[in-house]
PDB file of C-alpha atoms in Angstrom:
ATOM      1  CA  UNK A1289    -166.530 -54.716 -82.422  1.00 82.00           C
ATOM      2  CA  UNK A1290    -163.169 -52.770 -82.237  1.00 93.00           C
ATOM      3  CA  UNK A1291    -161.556 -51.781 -79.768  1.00 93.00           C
ATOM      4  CA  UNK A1292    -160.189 -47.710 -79.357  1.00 96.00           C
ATOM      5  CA  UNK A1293    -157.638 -46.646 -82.531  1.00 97.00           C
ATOM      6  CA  UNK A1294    -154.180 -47.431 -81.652  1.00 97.00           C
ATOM      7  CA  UNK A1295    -151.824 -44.013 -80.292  1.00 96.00           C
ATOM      8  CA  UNK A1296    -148.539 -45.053 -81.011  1.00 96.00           C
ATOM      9  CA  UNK A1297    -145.202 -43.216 -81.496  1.00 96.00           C
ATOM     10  CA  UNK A1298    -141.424 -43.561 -81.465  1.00 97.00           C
ATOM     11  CA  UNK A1299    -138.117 -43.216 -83.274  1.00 97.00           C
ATOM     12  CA  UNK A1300    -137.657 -45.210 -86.313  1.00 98.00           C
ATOM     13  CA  UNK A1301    -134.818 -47.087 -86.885  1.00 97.00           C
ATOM     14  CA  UNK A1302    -132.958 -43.995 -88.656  1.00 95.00           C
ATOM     15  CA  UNK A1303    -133.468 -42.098 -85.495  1.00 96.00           C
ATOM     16  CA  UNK A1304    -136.342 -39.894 -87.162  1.00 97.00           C
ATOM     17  CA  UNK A1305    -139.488 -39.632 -85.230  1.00 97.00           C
ATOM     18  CA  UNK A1306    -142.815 -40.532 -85.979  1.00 97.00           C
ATOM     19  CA  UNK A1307    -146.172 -40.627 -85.259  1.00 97.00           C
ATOM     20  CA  UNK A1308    -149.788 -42.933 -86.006  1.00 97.00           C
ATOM     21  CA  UNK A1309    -151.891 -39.525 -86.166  1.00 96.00           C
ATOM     22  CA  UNK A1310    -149.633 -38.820 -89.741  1.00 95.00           C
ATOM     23  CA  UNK A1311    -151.607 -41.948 -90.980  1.00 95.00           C
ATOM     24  CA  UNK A1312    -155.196 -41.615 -90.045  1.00 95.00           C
ATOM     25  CA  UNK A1313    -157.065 -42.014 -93.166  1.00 96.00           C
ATOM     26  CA  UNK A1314    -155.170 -44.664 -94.456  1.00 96.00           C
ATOM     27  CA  UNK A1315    -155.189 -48.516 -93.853  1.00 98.00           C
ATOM     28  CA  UNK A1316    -151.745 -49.469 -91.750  1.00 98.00           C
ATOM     29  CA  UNK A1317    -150.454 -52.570 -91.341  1.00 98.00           C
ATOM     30  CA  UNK A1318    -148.276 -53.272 -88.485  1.00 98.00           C
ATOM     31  CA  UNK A1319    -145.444 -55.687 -88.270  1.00 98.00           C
ATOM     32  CA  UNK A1320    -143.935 -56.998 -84.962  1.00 98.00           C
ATOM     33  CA  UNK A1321    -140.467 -58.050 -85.683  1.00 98.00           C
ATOM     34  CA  UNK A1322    -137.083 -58.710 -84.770  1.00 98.00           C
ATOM     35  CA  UNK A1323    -133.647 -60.160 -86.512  1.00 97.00           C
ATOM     36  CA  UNK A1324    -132.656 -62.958 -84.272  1.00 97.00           C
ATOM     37  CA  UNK A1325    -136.863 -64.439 -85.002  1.00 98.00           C
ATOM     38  CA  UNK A1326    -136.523 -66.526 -87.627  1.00 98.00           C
ATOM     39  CA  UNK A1327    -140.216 -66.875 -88.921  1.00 98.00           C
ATOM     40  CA  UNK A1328    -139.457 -62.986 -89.125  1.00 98.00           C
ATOM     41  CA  UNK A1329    -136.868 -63.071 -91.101  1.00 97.00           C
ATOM     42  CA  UNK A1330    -138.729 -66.141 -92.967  1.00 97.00           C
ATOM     43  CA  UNK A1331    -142.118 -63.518 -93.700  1.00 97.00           C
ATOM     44  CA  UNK A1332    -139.871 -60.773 -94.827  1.00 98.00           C
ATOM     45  CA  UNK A1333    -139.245 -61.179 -98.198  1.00 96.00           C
ATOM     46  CA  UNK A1334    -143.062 -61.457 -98.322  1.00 96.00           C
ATOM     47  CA  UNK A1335    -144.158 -58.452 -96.471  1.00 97.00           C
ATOM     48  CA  UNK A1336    -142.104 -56.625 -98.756  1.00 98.00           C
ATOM     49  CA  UNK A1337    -143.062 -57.992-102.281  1.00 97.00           C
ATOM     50  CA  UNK A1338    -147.001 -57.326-100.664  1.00 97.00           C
ATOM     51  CA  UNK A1339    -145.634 -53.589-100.015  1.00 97.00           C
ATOM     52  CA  UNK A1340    -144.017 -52.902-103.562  1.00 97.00           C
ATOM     53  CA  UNK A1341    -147.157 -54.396-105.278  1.00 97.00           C
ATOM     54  CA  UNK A1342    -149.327 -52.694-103.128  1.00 97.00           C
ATOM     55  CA  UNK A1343    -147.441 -49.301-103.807  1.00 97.00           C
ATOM     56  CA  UNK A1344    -147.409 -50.408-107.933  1.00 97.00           C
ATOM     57  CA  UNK A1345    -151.347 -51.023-107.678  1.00 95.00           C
ATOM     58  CA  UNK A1346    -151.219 -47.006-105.955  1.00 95.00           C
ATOM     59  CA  UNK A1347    -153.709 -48.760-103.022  1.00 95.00           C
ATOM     60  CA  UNK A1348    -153.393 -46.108-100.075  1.00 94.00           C
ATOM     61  CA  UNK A1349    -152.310 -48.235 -97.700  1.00 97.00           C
ATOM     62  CA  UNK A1350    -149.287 -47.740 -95.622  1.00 98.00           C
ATOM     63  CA  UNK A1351    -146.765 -50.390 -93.725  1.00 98.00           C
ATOM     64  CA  UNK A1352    -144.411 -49.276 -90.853  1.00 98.00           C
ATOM     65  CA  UNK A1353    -142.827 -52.161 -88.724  1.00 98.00           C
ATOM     66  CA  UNK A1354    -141.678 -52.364 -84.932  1.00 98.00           C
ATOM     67  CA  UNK A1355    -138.154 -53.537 -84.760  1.00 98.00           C
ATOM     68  CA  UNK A1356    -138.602 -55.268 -81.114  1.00 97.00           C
ATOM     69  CA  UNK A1357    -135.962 -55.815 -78.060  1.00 97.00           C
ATOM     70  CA  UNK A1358    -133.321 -55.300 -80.729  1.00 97.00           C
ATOM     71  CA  UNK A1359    -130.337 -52.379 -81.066  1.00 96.00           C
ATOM     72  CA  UNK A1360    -131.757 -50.168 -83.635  1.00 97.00           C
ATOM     73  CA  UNK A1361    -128.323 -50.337 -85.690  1.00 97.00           C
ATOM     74  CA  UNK A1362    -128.766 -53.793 -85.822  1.00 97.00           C
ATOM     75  CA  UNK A1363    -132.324 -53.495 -86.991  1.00 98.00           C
ATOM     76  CA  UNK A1364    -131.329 -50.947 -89.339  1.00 97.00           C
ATOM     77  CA  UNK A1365    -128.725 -53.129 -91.050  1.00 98.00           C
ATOM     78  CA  UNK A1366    -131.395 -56.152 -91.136  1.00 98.00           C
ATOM     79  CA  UNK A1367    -133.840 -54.594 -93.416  1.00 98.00           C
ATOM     80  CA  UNK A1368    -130.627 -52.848 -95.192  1.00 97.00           C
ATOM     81  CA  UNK A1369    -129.896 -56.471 -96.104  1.00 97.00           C
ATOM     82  CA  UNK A1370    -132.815 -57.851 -96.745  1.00 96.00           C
ATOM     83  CA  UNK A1371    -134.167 -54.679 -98.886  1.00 97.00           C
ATOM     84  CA  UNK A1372    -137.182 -54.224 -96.922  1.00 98.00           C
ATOM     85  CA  UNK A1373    -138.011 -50.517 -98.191  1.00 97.00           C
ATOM     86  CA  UNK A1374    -140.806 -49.475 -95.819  1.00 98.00           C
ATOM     87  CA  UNK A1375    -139.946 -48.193 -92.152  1.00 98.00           C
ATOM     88  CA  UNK A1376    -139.881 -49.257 -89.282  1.00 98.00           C
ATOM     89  CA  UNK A1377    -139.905 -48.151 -85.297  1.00 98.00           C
ATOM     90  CA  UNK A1378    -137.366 -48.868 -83.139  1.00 98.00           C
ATOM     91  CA  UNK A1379    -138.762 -50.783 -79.645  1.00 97.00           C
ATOM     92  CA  UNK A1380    -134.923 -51.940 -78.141  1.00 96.00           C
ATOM     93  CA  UNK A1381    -136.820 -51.111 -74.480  1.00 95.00           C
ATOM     94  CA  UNK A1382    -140.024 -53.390 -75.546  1.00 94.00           C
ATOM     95  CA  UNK A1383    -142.394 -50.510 -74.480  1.00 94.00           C
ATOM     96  CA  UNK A1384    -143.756 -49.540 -77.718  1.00 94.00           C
ATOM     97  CA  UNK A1385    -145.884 -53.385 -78.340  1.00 93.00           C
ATOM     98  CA  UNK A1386    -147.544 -52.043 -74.823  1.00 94.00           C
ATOM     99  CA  UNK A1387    -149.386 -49.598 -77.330  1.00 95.00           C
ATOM    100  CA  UNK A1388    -150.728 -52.314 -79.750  1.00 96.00           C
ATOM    101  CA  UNK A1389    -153.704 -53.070 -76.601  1.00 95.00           C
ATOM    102  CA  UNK A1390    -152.496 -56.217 -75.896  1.00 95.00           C
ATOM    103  CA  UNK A1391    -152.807 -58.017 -79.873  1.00 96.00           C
ATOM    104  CA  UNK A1392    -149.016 -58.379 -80.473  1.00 96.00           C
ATOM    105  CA  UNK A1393    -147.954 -60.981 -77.746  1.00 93.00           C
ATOM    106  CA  UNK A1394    -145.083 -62.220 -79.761  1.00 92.00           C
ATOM    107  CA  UNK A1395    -143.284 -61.753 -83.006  1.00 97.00           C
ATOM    108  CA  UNK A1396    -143.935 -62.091 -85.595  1.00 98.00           C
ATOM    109  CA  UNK A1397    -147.227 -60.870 -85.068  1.00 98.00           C
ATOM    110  CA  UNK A1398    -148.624 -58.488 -88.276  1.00 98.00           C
ATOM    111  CA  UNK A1399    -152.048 -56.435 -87.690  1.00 98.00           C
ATOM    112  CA  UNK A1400    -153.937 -54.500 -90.068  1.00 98.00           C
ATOM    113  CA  UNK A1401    -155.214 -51.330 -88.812  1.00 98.00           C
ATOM    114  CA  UNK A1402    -158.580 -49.413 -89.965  1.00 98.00           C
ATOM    115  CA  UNK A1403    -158.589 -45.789 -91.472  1.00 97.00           C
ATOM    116  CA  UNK A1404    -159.367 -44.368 -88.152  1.00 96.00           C
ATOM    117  CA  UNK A1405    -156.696 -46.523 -86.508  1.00 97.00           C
ATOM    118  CA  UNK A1406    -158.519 -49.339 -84.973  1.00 97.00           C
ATOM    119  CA  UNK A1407    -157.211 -52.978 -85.229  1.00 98.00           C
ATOM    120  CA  UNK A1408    -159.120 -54.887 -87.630  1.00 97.00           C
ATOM    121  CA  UNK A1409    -157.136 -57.961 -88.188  1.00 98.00           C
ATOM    122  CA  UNK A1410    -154.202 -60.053 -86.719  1.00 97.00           C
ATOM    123  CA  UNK A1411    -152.059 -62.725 -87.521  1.00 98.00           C
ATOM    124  CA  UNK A1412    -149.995 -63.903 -84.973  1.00 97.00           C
ATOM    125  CA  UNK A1413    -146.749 -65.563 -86.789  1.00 97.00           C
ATOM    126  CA  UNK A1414    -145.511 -65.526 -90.353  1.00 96.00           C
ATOM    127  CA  UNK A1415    -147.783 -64.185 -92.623  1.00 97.00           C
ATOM    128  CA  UNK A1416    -147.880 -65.111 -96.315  1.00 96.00           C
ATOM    129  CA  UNK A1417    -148.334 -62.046 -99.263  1.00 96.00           C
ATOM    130  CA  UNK A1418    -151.746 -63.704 -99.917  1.00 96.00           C
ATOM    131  CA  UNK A1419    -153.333 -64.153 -96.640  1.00 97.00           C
ATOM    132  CA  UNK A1420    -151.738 -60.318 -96.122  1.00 97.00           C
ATOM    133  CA  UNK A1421    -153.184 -58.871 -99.441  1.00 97.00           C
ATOM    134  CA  UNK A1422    -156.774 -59.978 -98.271  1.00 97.00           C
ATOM    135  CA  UNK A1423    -156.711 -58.515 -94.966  1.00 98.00           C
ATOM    136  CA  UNK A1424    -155.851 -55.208 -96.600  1.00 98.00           C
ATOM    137  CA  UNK A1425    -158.239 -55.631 -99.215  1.00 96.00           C
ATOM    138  CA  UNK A1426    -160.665 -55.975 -96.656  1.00 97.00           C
ATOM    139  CA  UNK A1427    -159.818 -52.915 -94.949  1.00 97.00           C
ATOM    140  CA  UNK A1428    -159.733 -51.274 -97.672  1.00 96.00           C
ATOM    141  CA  UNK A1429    -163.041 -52.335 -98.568  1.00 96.00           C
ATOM    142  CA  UNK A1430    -164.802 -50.596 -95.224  1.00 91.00           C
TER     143      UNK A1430
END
């Protein structure tokens, strides 16, 4: 059984806000991250070769990440480095994981929301691009 969709908003890393509600109808997956964790930095290159395939293979699925307890210029010039090309929220005050209902207790932590916004899968540390390409299959599945 899940739990109540997530409500979640902030400022992304560019300083642009956003909002969950923009993605209801679409599988999200949500990764918990910061630069000074190095299994996050590890998963990275992963997360994003999973996003650009899943974007080549048009699967409606969306990523957005939570930059957490970290400056968002530093953040910003992380995944500017690293060429991760999907966005991510700010969480410098460490407020925003509050939202995920408990399921993110440390980073990296990656969860795959429903289409109506309700957590349907977690993996708490690194993920790899084949463990994370099931879980959205399966979600996408439902």
């Amino acid at each position: 059984k899940r739990g109540v969709p997530v409500k979640l908003k902030g400022a992304l890393l560019d300083g642009s806000g956003w909002d969950i509600a923009s993605t209801r109808g679409k599988v999200l997956v949500r990764n918990v991250w910061g630069s000074w964790c190095a299994p996050c930095v590890a998963e990275a290159p992963a997360l994003q070769q999973t996003w650009a395939d899943l974007q080549a293979d048009r699967v409606p699925v969306r990523f957005m990440g939570i930059d957490f307890r970290e400056d968002p210029a530093r953040g910003l010039a992380f995944v500017n480095k690293v060429g991760v090309s999907y966005p991510s929220l700010s969480d410098a005050s460490g407020t925003l994981i509050l939202q995920l209902q408990g399921k993110a207790p440390t980073v990296p932590t990656t969860l795959v929301l429903d289409r109506e916004g309700r957590i349907a899968a977690r993996v708490n540390g690194s993920v790899d691009a084949t463990t994370l390409r099931g879980l959205v299959n399966d979600a996408m599945a439902e």
